[in-house]
CSV table of C-alpha atoms in Angstrom, one decimal:
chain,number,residue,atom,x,y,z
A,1,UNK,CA,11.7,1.9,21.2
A,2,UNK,CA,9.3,3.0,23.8
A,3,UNK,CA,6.3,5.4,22.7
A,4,UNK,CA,3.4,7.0,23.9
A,5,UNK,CA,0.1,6.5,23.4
A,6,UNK,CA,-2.6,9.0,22.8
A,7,UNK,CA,-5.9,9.4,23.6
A,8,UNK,CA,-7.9,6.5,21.5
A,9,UNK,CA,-4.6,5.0,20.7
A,10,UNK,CA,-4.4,1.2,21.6
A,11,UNK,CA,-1.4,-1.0,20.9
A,12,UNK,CA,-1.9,-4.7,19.0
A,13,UNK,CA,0.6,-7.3,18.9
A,14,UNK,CA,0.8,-8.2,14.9
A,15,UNK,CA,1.7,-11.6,16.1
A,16,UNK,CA,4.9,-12.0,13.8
A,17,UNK,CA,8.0,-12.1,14.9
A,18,UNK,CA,7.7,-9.7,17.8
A,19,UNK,CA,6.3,-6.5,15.7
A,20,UNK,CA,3.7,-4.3,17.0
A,21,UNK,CA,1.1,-1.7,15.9
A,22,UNK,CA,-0.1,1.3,17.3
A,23,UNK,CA,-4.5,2.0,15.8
A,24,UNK,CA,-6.4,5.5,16.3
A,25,UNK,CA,-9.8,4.2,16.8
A,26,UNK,CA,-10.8,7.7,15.0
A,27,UNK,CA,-8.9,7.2,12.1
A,28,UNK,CA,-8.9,4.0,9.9
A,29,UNK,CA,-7.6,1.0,11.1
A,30,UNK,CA,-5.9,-1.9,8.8
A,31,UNK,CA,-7.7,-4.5,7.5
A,32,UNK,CA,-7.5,-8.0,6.4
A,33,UNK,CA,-6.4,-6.6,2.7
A,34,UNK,CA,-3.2,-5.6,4.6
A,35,UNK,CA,-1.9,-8.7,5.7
A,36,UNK,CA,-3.3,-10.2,2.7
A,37,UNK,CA,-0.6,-7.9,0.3
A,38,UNK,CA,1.8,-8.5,2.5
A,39,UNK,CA,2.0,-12.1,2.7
A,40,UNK,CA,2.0,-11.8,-1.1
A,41,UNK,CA,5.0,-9.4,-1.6
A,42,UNK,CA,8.3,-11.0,-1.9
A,43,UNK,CA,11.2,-8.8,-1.8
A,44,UNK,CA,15.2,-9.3,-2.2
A,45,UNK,CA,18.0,-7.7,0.0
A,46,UNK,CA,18.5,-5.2,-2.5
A,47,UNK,CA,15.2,-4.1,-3.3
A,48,UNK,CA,14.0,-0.6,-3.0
A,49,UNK,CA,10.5,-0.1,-3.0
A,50,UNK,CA,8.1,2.6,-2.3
A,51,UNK,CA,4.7,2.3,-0.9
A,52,UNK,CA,1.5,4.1,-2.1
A,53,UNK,CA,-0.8,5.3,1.1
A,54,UNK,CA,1.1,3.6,3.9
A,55,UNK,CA,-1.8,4.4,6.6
A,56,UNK,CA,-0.7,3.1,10.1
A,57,UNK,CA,2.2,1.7,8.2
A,58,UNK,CA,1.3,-1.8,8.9
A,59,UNK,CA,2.6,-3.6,5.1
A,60,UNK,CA,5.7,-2.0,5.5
A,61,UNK,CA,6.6,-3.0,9.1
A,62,UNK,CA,5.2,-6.9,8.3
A,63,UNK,CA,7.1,-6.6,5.4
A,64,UNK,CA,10.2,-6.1,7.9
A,65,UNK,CA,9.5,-9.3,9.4
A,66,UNK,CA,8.4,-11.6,6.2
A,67,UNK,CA,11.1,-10.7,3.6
A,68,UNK,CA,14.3,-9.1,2.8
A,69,UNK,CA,14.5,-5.5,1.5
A,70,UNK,CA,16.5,-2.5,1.3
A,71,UNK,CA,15.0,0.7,1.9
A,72,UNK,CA,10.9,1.4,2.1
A,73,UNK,CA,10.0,5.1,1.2
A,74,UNK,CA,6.2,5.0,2.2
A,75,UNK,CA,3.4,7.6,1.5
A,76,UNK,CA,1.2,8.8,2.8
A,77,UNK,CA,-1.8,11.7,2.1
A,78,UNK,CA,-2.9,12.2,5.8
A,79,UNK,CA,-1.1,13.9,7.9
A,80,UNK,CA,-2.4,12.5,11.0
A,81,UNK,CA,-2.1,8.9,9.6
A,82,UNK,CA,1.4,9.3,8.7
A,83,UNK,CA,2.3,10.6,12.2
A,84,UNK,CA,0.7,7.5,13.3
A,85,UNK,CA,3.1,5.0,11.2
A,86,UNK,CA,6.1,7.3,12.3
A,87,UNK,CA,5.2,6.3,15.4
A,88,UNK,CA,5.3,2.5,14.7
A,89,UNK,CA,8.2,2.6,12.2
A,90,UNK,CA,10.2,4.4,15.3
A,91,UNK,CA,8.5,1.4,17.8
A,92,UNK,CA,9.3,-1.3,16.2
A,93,UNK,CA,12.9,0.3,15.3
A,94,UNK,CA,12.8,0.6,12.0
A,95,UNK,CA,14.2,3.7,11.3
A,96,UNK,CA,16.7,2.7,9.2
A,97,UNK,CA,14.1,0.7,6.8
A,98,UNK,CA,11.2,2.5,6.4
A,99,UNK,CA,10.9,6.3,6.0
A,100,UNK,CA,7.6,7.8,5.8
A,101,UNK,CA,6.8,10.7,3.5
A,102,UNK,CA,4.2,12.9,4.9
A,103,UNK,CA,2.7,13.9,0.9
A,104,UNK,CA,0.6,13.1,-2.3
A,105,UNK,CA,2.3,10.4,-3.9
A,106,UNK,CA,1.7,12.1,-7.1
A,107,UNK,CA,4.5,14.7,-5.8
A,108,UNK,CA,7.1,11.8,-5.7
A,109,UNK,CA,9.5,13.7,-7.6
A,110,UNK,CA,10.1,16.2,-4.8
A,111,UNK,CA,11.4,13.5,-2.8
A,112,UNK,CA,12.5,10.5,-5.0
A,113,UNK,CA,14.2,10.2,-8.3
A,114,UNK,CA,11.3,8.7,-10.9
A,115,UNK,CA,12.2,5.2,-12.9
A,116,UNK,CA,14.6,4.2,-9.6
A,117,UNK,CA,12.4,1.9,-7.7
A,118,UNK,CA,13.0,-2.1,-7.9
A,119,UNK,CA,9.1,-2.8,-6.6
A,120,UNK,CA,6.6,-0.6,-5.6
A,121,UNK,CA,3.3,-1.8,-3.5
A,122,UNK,CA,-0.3,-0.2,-2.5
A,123,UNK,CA,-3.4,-1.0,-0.6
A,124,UNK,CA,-5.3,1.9,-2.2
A,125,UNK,CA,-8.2,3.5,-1.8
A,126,UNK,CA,-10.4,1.5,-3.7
A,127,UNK,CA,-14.0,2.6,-3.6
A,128,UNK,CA,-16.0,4.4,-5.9
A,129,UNK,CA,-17.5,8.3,-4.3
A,130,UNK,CA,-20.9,6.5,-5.2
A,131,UNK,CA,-20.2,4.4,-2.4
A,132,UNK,CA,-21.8,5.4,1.1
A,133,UNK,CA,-19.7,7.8,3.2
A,134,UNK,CA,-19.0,7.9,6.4
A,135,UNK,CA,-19.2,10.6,8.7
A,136,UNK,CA,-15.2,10.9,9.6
A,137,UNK,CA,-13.4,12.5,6.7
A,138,UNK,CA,-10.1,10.7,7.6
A,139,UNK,CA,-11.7,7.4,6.9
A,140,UNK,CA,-13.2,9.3,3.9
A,141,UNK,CA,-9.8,9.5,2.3
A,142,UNK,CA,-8.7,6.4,3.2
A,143,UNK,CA,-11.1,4.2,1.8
A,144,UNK,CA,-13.1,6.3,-1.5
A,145,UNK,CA,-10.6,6.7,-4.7
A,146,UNK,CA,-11.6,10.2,-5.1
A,147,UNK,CA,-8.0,11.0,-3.1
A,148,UNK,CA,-5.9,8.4,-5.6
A,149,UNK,CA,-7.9,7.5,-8.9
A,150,UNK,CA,-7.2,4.5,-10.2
A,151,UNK,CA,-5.7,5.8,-13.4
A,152,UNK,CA,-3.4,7.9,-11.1
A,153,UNK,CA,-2.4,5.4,-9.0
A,154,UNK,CA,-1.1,3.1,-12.4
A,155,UNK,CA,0.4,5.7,-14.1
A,156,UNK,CA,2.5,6.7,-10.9
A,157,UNK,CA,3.9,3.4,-10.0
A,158,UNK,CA,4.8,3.2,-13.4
A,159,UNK,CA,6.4,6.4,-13.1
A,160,UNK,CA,8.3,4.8,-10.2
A,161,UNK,CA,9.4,1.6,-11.7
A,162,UNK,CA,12.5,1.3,-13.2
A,163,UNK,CA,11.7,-1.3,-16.3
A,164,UNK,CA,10.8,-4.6,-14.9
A,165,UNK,CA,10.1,-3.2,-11.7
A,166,UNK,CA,7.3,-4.9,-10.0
A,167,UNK,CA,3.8,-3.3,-8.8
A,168,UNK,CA,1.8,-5.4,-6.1
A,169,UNK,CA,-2.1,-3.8,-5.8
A,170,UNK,CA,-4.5,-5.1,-3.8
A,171,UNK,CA,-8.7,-3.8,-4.8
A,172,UNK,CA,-11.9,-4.5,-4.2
A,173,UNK,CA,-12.7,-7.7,-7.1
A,174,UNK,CA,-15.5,-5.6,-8.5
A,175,UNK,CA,-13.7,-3.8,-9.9
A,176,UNK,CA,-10.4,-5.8,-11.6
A,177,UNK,CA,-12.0,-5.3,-15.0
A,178,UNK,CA,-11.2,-1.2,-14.4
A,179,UNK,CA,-8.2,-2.3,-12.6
A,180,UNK,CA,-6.5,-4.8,-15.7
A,181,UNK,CA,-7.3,-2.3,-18.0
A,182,UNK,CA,-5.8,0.6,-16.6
A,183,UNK,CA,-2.3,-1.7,-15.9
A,184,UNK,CA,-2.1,-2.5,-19.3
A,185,UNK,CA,-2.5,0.9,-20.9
A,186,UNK,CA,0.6,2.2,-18.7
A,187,UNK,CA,2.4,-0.6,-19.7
A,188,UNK,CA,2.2,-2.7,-16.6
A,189,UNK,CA,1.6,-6.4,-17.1
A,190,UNK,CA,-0.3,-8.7,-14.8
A,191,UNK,CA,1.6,-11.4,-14.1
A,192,UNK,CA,0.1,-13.0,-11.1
A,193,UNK,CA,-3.3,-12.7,-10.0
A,194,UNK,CA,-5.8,-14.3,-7.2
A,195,UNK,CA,-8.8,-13.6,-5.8
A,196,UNK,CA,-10.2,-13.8,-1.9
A,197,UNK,CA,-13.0,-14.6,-0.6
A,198,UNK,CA,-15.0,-13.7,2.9
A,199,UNK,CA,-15.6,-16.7,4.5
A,200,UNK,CA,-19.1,-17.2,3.4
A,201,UNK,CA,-18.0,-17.7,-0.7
A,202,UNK,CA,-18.2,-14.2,-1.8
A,203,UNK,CA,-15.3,-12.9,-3.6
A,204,UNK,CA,-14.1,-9.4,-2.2
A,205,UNK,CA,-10.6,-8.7,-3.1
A,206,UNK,CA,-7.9,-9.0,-6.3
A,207,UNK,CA,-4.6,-9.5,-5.5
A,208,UNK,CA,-2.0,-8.7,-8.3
A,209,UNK,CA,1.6,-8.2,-9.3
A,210,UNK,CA,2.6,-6.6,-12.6
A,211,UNK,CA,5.5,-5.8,-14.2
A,212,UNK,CA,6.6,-2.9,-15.6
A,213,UNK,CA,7.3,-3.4,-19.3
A,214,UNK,CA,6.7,-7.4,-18.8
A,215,UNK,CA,5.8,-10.0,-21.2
A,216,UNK,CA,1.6,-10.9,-21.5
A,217,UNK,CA,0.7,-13.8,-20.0
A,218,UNK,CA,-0.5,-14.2,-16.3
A,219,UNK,CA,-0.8,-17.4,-14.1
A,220,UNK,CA,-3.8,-17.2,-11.8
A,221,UNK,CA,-3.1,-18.7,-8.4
């Protein structure tokens, strides 16, 4: 489907299987965590899944191309970043897969039954309010966990999860201490875990999938 672009709006081809992406320059624009989570996830046919802070909507529409699902219900806080992945859910027809849900996660029970959800996924907002901010509040929200705490963020995919439902997170590696912890006090287990690095041997992100209810034990990849 054909759609318009704004002012500061540029489209990017995602270089998989056709899909494109419309980016704000104004607001915040994917990064490599993206792809990273979504060459990770692995769905089936049947799967329903939700998404935690969709942005531009990029995991989701990858997703589209690199797995099988059912149904995607993907929020997101912003109301100008969730026009913006309405906008490339609708170019990249996917209508019928992916439905964004302009909202707080937290109020998921507005829109979606709780403890119904086969997998849910998130690329959340992962740095600390001690962290430098920058001067546009959109990329404010995006990136400091002061808009989805990381306690918050656990206990609602839990809430989500039907039992052994799966929850793939991916966060900054300073901080997967904070992150196991909170997992495993709302009853989500890791199960597999790796780290990335930056090119020049620094570690910066965690990568994990937990189940909901799962057995301990976790195989670092």
């Amino acid at each position: 489907m054909k759609v318009k672009l704004e002012n500061d709006e540029r489209l990017e081809d995602l270089q998989c299987a056709g899909l494109k992406i419309i980016q704000n320059k104004n607001f915040y624009t994917f990064t490599s965590d993206s792809v990273v989570l979504a060459n990770f996830i692995k769905l089936k046919k049947t799967d329903k899944c939700v998404e935690i802070g969709t942005g531009c909507g990029v995991i989701s529409v990858l997703l589209s191309a690199k797995t099988e699902f059912d149904k995607i219900y993907a929020f997101e806080l912003q109301s100008e970043m969730a026009r913006l992945a309405e906008k490339n859910v609708l170019l990249n027809n996917l209508d019928d897969k992916i439905e964004i849900i302009s909202d707080d996660v937290r109020n998921f029970k507005q829109y979606l039954k709780p403890e119904s959800f086969d997998v849910v996924f998130s690329n959340p907002p992962y740095m600390r309010k001690d962290v430098a901010l920058n001067s546009n509040p959109i990329k404010n929200k995006a990136r400091h966990d002061e808009t989805l705490p990381i306690d918050d963020l656990c206990k609602t995919a839990y809430s989500l999860l039907k039992f052994n439902g799966r929850f793939f997170v991916v966060y900054t590696a300073t901080r997967v201490a904070e992150l196991i912890y909170t997992l495993m006090q709302n009853n989500l287990e890791p199960k597999k875990m790796f780290f990335t690095e930056n090119g020049k041997g620094k570690v910066v992100l965690v990568v994990i999938e937990a189940v909901k209810g799962g057995k301990h034990g976790i195989e670092v990849l």
